[in-house]
PDB file of C-alpha atoms in Angstrom:
ATOM      1  CA  UNK J 802     120.296 124.677  67.232  1.00  0.00           C
ATOM      2  CA  UNK J 803     118.298 124.903  64.025  1.00  0.00           C
ATOM      3  CA  UNK J 804     118.933 127.979  61.904  1.00  0.00           C
ATOM      4  CA  UNK J 805     117.770 129.378  58.596  1.00  0.00           C
ATOM      5  CA  UNK J 806     120.874 130.676  56.827  1.00  0.00           C
ATOM      6  CA  UNK J 807     121.664 132.324  53.482  1.00  0.00           C
ATOM      7  CA  UNK J 808     124.395 130.396  51.658  1.00  0.00           C
ATOM      8  CA  UNK J 809     126.147 130.406  48.297  1.00  0.00           C
ATOM      9  CA  UNK J 810     127.461 127.393  46.451  1.00  0.00           C
ATOM     10  CA  UNK J 811     128.213 126.221  42.938  1.00  0.00           C
ATOM     11  CA  UNK J 812     125.987 123.628  41.335  1.00  0.00           C
ATOM     12  CA  UNK J 813     126.638 121.629  38.178  1.00  0.00           C
ATOM     13  CA  UNK J 814     123.697 121.340  35.805  1.00  0.00           C
ATOM     14  CA  UNK J 815     124.181 118.214  33.651  1.00  0.00           C
ATOM     15  CA  UNK J 816     123.776 118.540  29.858  1.00  0.00           C
ATOM     16  CA  UNK J 817     120.424 116.695  29.879  1.00  0.00           C
ATOM     17  CA  UNK J 818     118.928 119.468  32.097  1.00  0.00           C
ATOM     18  CA  UNK J 819     120.377 122.547  30.383  1.00  0.00           C
ATOM     19  CA  UNK J 820     117.034 123.311  28.765  1.00  0.00           C
ATOM     20  CA  UNK J 821     115.532 123.625  32.275  1.00  0.00           C
ATOM     21  CA  UNK J 822     117.800 125.768  34.462  1.00  0.00           C
ATOM     22  CA  UNK J 823     114.904 126.822  36.686  1.00  0.00           C
ATOM     23  CA  UNK J 824     114.794 127.499  40.425  1.00  0.00           C
ATOM     24  CA  UNK J 825     113.131 124.113  40.975  1.00  0.00           C
ATOM     25  CA  UNK J 826     115.810 122.237  38.989  1.00  0.00           C
ATOM     26  CA  UNK J 827     118.649 124.073  40.755  1.00  0.00           C
ATOM     27  CA  UNK J 828     116.985 123.527  44.154  1.00  0.00           C
ATOM     28  CA  UNK J 829     116.744 119.768  43.465  1.00  0.00           C
ATOM     29  CA  UNK J 830     120.421 119.658  42.446  1.00  0.00           C
ATOM     30  CA  UNK J 831     121.416 121.571  45.602  1.00  0.00           C
ATOM     31  CA  UNK J 832     119.334 119.215  47.745  1.00  0.00           C
ATOM     32  CA  UNK J 833     121.107 116.195  46.239  1.00  0.00           C
ATOM     33  CA  UNK J 834     124.497 117.815  46.751  1.00  0.00           C
ATOM     34  CA  UNK J 835     124.139 119.357  50.207  1.00  0.00           C
ATOM     35  CA  UNK J 836     121.419 117.792  52.352  1.00  0.00           C
ATOM     36  CA  UNK J 837     122.978 115.668  55.071  1.00  0.00           C
ATOM     37  CA  UNK J 838     126.420 117.208  54.562  1.00  0.00           C
ATOM     38  CA  UNK J 839     128.292 118.579  57.567  1.00  0.00           C
ATOM     39  CA  UNK J 840     130.026 121.933  57.421  1.00  0.00           C
ATOM     40  CA  UNK J 841     132.095 123.316  60.293  1.00  0.00           C
ATOM     41  CA  UNK J 842     130.686 126.828  59.819  1.00  0.00           C
ATOM     42  CA  UNK J 843     126.950 126.063  59.548  1.00  0.00           C
ATOM     43  CA  UNK J 844     126.601 122.500  60.864  1.00  0.00           C
ATOM     44  CA  UNK J 845     124.505 119.898  59.077  1.00  0.00           C
ATOM     45  CA  UNK J 846     122.407 121.004  56.111  1.00  0.00           C
ATOM     46  CA  UNK J 847     118.929 119.662  56.816  1.00  0.00           C
ATOM     47  CA  UNK J 848     117.068 121.152  53.854  1.00  0.00           C
ATOM     48  CA  UNK J 849     117.489 123.597  50.993  1.00  0.00           C
ATOM     49  CA  UNK J 850     114.478 125.917  51.346  1.00  0.00           C
ATOM     50  CA  UNK J 851     114.532 128.656  48.692  1.00  0.00           C
ATOM     51  CA  UNK J 852     116.726 129.571  45.742  1.00  0.00           C
ATOM     52  CA  UNK J 853     117.208 133.345  45.460  1.00  0.00           C
ATOM     53  CA  UNK J 854     119.744 133.970  42.730  1.00  0.00           C
ATOM     54  CA  UNK J 855     121.175 131.809  39.975  1.00  0.00           C
ATOM     55  CA  UNK J 856     124.279 133.398  38.484  1.00  0.00           C
ATOM     56  CA  UNK J 857     125.550 133.122  34.925  1.00  0.00           C
ATOM     57  CA  UNK J 858     126.666 129.657  33.940  1.00  0.00           C
ATOM     58  CA  UNK J 859     130.301 128.787  33.323  1.00  0.00           C
ATOM     59  CA  UNK J 860     131.706 125.977  31.210  1.00  0.00           C
ATOM     60  CA  UNK J 861     134.882 124.304  32.405  1.00  0.00           C
ATOM     61  CA  UNK J 862     137.331 122.482  30.113  1.00  0.00           C
ATOM     62  CA  UNK J 863     136.734 118.721  29.884  1.00  0.00           C
ATOM     63  CA  UNK J 864     133.572 118.940  31.991  1.00  0.00           C
ATOM     64  CA  UNK J 865     130.170 118.171  30.438  1.00  0.00           C
ATOM     65  CA  UNK J 866     127.922 120.313  32.673  1.00  0.00           C
ATOM     66  CA  UNK J 867     127.471 124.019  33.179  1.00  0.00           C
ATOM     67  CA  UNK J 868     128.375 125.465  36.589  1.00  0.00           C
ATOM     68  CA  UNK J 869     126.184 128.089  38.259  1.00  0.00           C
ATOM     69  CA  UNK J 870     126.871 130.101  41.406  1.00  0.00           C
ATOM     70  CA  UNK J 871     123.676 130.035  43.457  1.00  0.00           C
ATOM     71  CA  UNK J 872     122.460 132.004  46.478  1.00  0.00           C
ATOM     72  CA  UNK J 873     119.902 130.133  48.572  1.00  0.00           C
ATOM     73  CA  UNK J 874     118.373 129.673  52.015  1.00  0.00           C
ATOM     74  CA  UNK J 875     118.908 126.444  53.918  1.00  0.00           C
ATOM     75  CA  UNK J 876     117.743 124.989  57.209  1.00  0.00           C
ATOM     76  CA  UNK J 877     120.784 123.850  59.175  1.00  0.00           C
ATOM     77  CA  UNK J 878     121.399 122.139  62.494  1.00  0.00           C
ATOM     78  CA  UNK J 879     124.516 123.178  64.357  1.00  0.00           C
ATOM     79  CA  UNK J 880     124.854 121.598  67.797  1.00  0.00           C
ATOM     80  CA  UNK J 881     126.182 124.296  70.122  1.00  0.00           C
ATOM     81  CA  UNK J 882     128.602 123.651  72.939  1.00  0.00           C
ATOM     82  CA  UNK J 883     126.785 123.420  76.306  1.00  0.00           C
ATOM     83  CA  UNK J 884     123.411 123.401  74.520  1.00  0.00           C
ATOM     84  CA  UNK J 885     120.741 121.302  76.240  1.00  0.00           C
ATOM     85  CA  UNK J 886     118.841 119.155  73.731  1.00  0.00           C
ATOM     86  CA  UNK J 887     116.212 116.441  73.756  1.00  0.00           C
ATOM     87  CA  UNK J 888     116.973 113.322  71.778  1.00  0.00           C
ATOM     88  CA  UNK J 889     116.196 109.660  71.390  1.00  0.00           C
ATOM     89  CA  UNK J 890     118.500 106.729  72.058  1.00  0.00           C
ATOM     90  CA  UNK J 891     119.177 105.070  68.697  1.00  0.00           C
ATOM     91  CA  UNK J 892     121.667 102.438  69.841  1.00  0.00           C
ATOM     92  CA  UNK J 893     123.138 101.093  73.070  1.00  0.00           C
ATOM     93  CA  UNK J 894     126.594  99.570  73.306  1.00  0.00           C
ATOM     94  CA  UNK J 895     128.833  98.418  76.128  1.00  0.00           C
ATOM     95  CA  UNK J 896     130.451 101.851  76.493  1.00  0.00           C
ATOM     96  CA  UNK J 897     127.284 103.982  76.304  1.00  0.00           C
ATOM     97  CA  UNK J 898     124.378 105.069  74.158  1.00  0.00           C
ATOM     98  CA  UNK J 899     124.167 106.860  70.825  1.00  0.00           C
ATOM     99  CA  UNK J 900     121.535 109.581  70.946  1.00  0.00           C
ATOM    100  CA  UNK J 901     119.849 111.079  67.881  1.00  0.00           C
ATOM    101  CA  UNK J 902     119.802 114.864  68.255  1.00  0.00           C
ATOM    102  CA  UNK J 903     118.358 116.472  65.174  1.00  0.00           C
ATOM    103  CA  UNK J 904     119.992 114.999  62.069  1.00  0.00           C
ATOM    104  CA  UNK J 905     123.135 113.842  63.913  1.00  0.00           C
ATOM    105  CA  UNK J 906     124.003 111.339  66.640  1.00  0.00           C
ATOM    106  CA  UNK J 907     126.018 112.019  69.764  1.00  0.00           C
ATOM    107  CA  UNK J 908     127.646 109.644  72.223  1.00  0.00           C
ATOM    108  CA  UNK J 909     126.394 109.520  75.779  1.00  0.00           C
ATOM    109  CA  UNK J 910     129.268 107.627  77.401  1.00  0.00           C
ATOM    110  CA  UNK J 911     128.292 105.225  80.188  1.00  0.00           C
ATOM    111  CA  UNK J 912     130.249 107.383  82.663  1.00  0.00           C
ATOM    112  CA  UNK J 913     128.089 110.408  81.716  1.00  0.00           C
ATOM    113  CA  UNK J 914     124.648 108.825  82.197  1.00  0.00           C
ATOM    114  CA  UNK J 915     124.304 108.475  85.974  1.00  0.00           C
ATOM    115  CA  UNK J 916     126.413 108.058  89.104  1.00  0.00           C
ATOM    116  CA  UNK J 917     125.133 104.492  89.370  1.00  0.00           C
ATOM    117  CA  UNK J 918     127.120 101.651  87.791  1.00  0.00           C
ATOM    118  CA  UNK J 919     125.473 100.515  84.538  1.00  0.00           C
ATOM    119  CA  UNK J 920     125.814  97.066  82.994  1.00  0.00           C
ATOM    120  CA  UNK J 921     125.252  96.431  79.298  1.00  0.00           C
ATOM    121  CA  UNK J 922     122.369  94.017  78.774  1.00  0.00           C
ATOM    122  CA  UNK J 923     122.967  92.848  75.188  1.00  0.00           C
ATOM    123  CA  UNK J 924     119.864  90.636  75.130  1.00  0.00           C
ATOM    124  CA  UNK J 925     117.581  93.616  75.797  1.00  0.00           C
ATOM    125  CA  UNK J 926     119.800  96.231  74.115  1.00  0.00           C
ATOM    126  CA  UNK J 927     119.904  98.416  77.208  1.00  0.00           C
ATOM    127  CA  UNK J 928     122.125  99.712  79.947  1.00  0.00           C
ATOM    128  CA  UNK J 929     120.829  98.693  83.377  1.00  0.00           C
ATOM    129  CA  UNK J 930     121.747  99.794  86.890  1.00  0.00           C
ATOM    130  CA  UNK J 931     122.579  97.162  89.459  1.00  0.00           C
ATOM    131  CA  UNK J 932     121.718  99.678  92.234  1.00  0.00           C
ATOM    132  CA  UNK J 933     118.179 100.614  91.146  1.00  0.00           C
ATOM    133  CA  UNK J 934     115.582  99.879  88.488  1.00  0.00           C
ATOM    134  CA  UNK J 935     117.041 102.453  86.062  1.00  0.00           C
ATOM    135  CA  UNK J 936     117.485 101.300  82.479  1.00  0.00           C
ATOM    136  CA  UNK J 937     118.364 103.112  79.266  1.00  0.00           C
ATOM    137  CA  UNK J 938     117.529 101.524  75.931  1.00  0.00           C
ATOM    138  CA  UNK J 939     116.723 102.147  72.287  1.00  0.00           C
ATOM    139  CA  UNK J 940     113.842 104.617  71.696  1.00  0.00           C
ATOM    140  CA  UNK J 941     114.128 106.126  75.197  1.00  0.00           C
ATOM    141  CA  UNK J 942     113.745 109.918  75.232  1.00  0.00           C
ATOM    142  CA  UNK J 943     116.586 111.767  76.970  1.00  0.00           C
ATOM    143  CA  UNK J 944     117.601 115.328  77.782  1.00  0.00           C
ATOM    144  CA  UNK J 945     121.357 115.858  77.434  1.00  0.00           C
ATOM    145  CA  UNK J 946     123.972 118.619  77.260  1.00  0.00           C
ATOM    146  CA  UNK J 947     126.520 118.835  74.430  1.00  0.00           C
ATOM    147  CA  UNK J 948     129.984 118.855  75.998  1.00  0.00           C
ATOM    148  CA  UNK J 949     132.323 118.111  73.062  1.00  0.00           C
ATOM    149  CA  UNK J 950     132.098 118.635  69.325  1.00  0.00           C
ATOM    150  CA  UNK J 951     134.490 117.661  66.556  1.00  0.00           C
ATOM    151  CA  UNK J 952     133.130 118.047  63.015  1.00  0.00           C
ATOM    152  CA  UNK J 953     134.786 116.164  60.145  1.00  0.00           C
ATOM    153  CA  UNK J 954     133.580 117.793  56.908  1.00  0.00           C
ATOM    154  CA  UNK J 955     135.212 115.198  54.637  1.00  0.00           C
ATOM    155  CA  UNK J 956     133.737 112.228  56.485  1.00  0.00           C
ATOM    156  CA  UNK J 957     130.599 113.430  58.326  1.00  0.00           C
ATOM    157  CA  UNK J 958     130.112 109.951  59.813  1.00  0.00           C
ATOM    158  CA  UNK J 959     133.437 110.474  61.639  1.00  0.00           C
ATOM    159  CA  UNK J 960     132.178 113.646  63.338  1.00  0.00           C
ATOM    160  CA  UNK J 961     131.986 113.268  67.095  1.00  0.00           C
ATOM    161  CA  UNK J 962     129.568 114.886  69.522  1.00  0.00           C
ATOM    162  CA  UNK J 963     129.970 114.105  73.212  1.00  0.00           C
ATOM    163  CA  UNK J 964     126.995 114.326  75.578  1.00  0.00           C
ATOM    164  CA  UNK J 965     126.366 114.280  79.314  1.00  0.00           C
ATOM    165  CA  UNK J 966     123.253 113.576  81.385  1.00  0.00           C
ATOM    166  CA  UNK J 967     124.821 113.743  84.851  1.00  0.00           C
ATOM    167  CA  UNK J 968     123.744 117.279  85.716  1.00  0.00           C
ATOM    168  CA  UNK J 969     120.468 118.242  87.426  1.00  0.00           C
ATOM    169  CA  UNK J 970     117.560 118.389  84.969  1.00  0.00           C
ATOM    170  CA  UNK J 971     119.239 115.999  82.538  1.00  0.00           C
ATOM    171  CA  UNK J 972     118.699 112.286  81.890  1.00  0.00           C
ATOM    172  CA  UNK J 973     116.054 109.929  80.658  1.00  0.00           C
ATOM    173  CA  UNK J 974     112.669 111.722  80.533  1.00  0.00           C
ATOM    174  CA  UNK J 975     111.093 108.971  82.626  1.00  0.00           C
ATOM    175  CA  UNK J 976     113.704 109.542  85.370  1.00  0.00           C
ATOM    176  CA  UNK J 977     113.132 113.301  85.248  1.00  0.00           C
ATOM    177  CA  UNK J 978     109.344 112.877  85.536  1.00  0.00           C
ATOM    178  CA  UNK J 979     109.763 110.474  88.450  1.00  0.00           C
ATOM    179  CA  UNK J 980     112.093 112.909  90.241  1.00  0.00           C
ATOM    180  CA  UNK J 981     109.640 115.776  89.669  1.00  0.00           C
ATOM    181  CA  UNK J 982     106.747 113.752  91.141  1.00  0.00           C
ATOM    182  CA  UNK J 983     108.921 112.803  94.138  1.00  0.00           C
ATOM    183  CA  UNK J 984     109.794 116.474  94.813  1.00  0.00           C
ATOM    184  CA  UNK J 985     106.129 117.508  94.479  1.00  0.00           C
ATOM    185  CA  UNK J 986     105.056 114.806  96.931  1.00  0.00           C
ATOM    186  CA  UNK J 987     107.752 115.903  99.371  1.00  0.00           C
ATOM    187  CA  UNK J 988     106.699 119.545  99.149  1.00  0.00           C
ATOM    188  CA  UNK J 989     103.021 118.562  99.633  1.00  0.00           C
ATOM    189  CA  UNK J 990     104.018 116.502 102.667  1.00  0.00           C
ATOM    190  CA  UNK J 991     105.852 119.481 104.139  1.00  0.00           C
ATOM    191  CA  UNK J 992     102.813 121.737 103.570  1.00  0.00           C
ATOM    192  CA  UNK J 993     100.455 119.231 105.215  1.00  0.00           C
ATOM    193  CA  UNK J 994     102.673 118.942 108.304  1.00  0.00           C
ATOM    194  CA  UNK J 995     102.527 122.722 108.987  1.00  0.00           C
TER     195      UNK J 995
END
């Protein structure tokens, strides 16, 4: 879920920028420091939006810059447990598909895609069913549910988000549209028979 949150942090203004400790300068320094970083409390910082308060600067021994406590608003993305999200497949591998959901990727394990057995087709970079014409490949749009979440603040790339698409209303958008059309045709057929 995307949220606008009020945060505080400390930013170092390098000596070459001490003549310009403005909101724009501090915002740029915060963006460099925080955007893309994962935090267990707020999720992934997508963007620093507004700077509200720049405190008094402090000089630390043997450090060249001046440190300012800053209060600011940021746009964050924090994937919630059991949240249903739309995403795009960014990579397929033998054991499943990585799905981009907001600024992070989650793993849709092959066992969580469909009840059908899926083979990895390396040549076409897709997972393909041997029982039907279902395939899942890069750039496919999917609707998934977040079922596990483990955030590693020190190494955001090691954070893990587990996904499922095996529940009703979840899966590749194309499959969902096809199922919807099939149900509509069935209900129209029932109406016509009456």
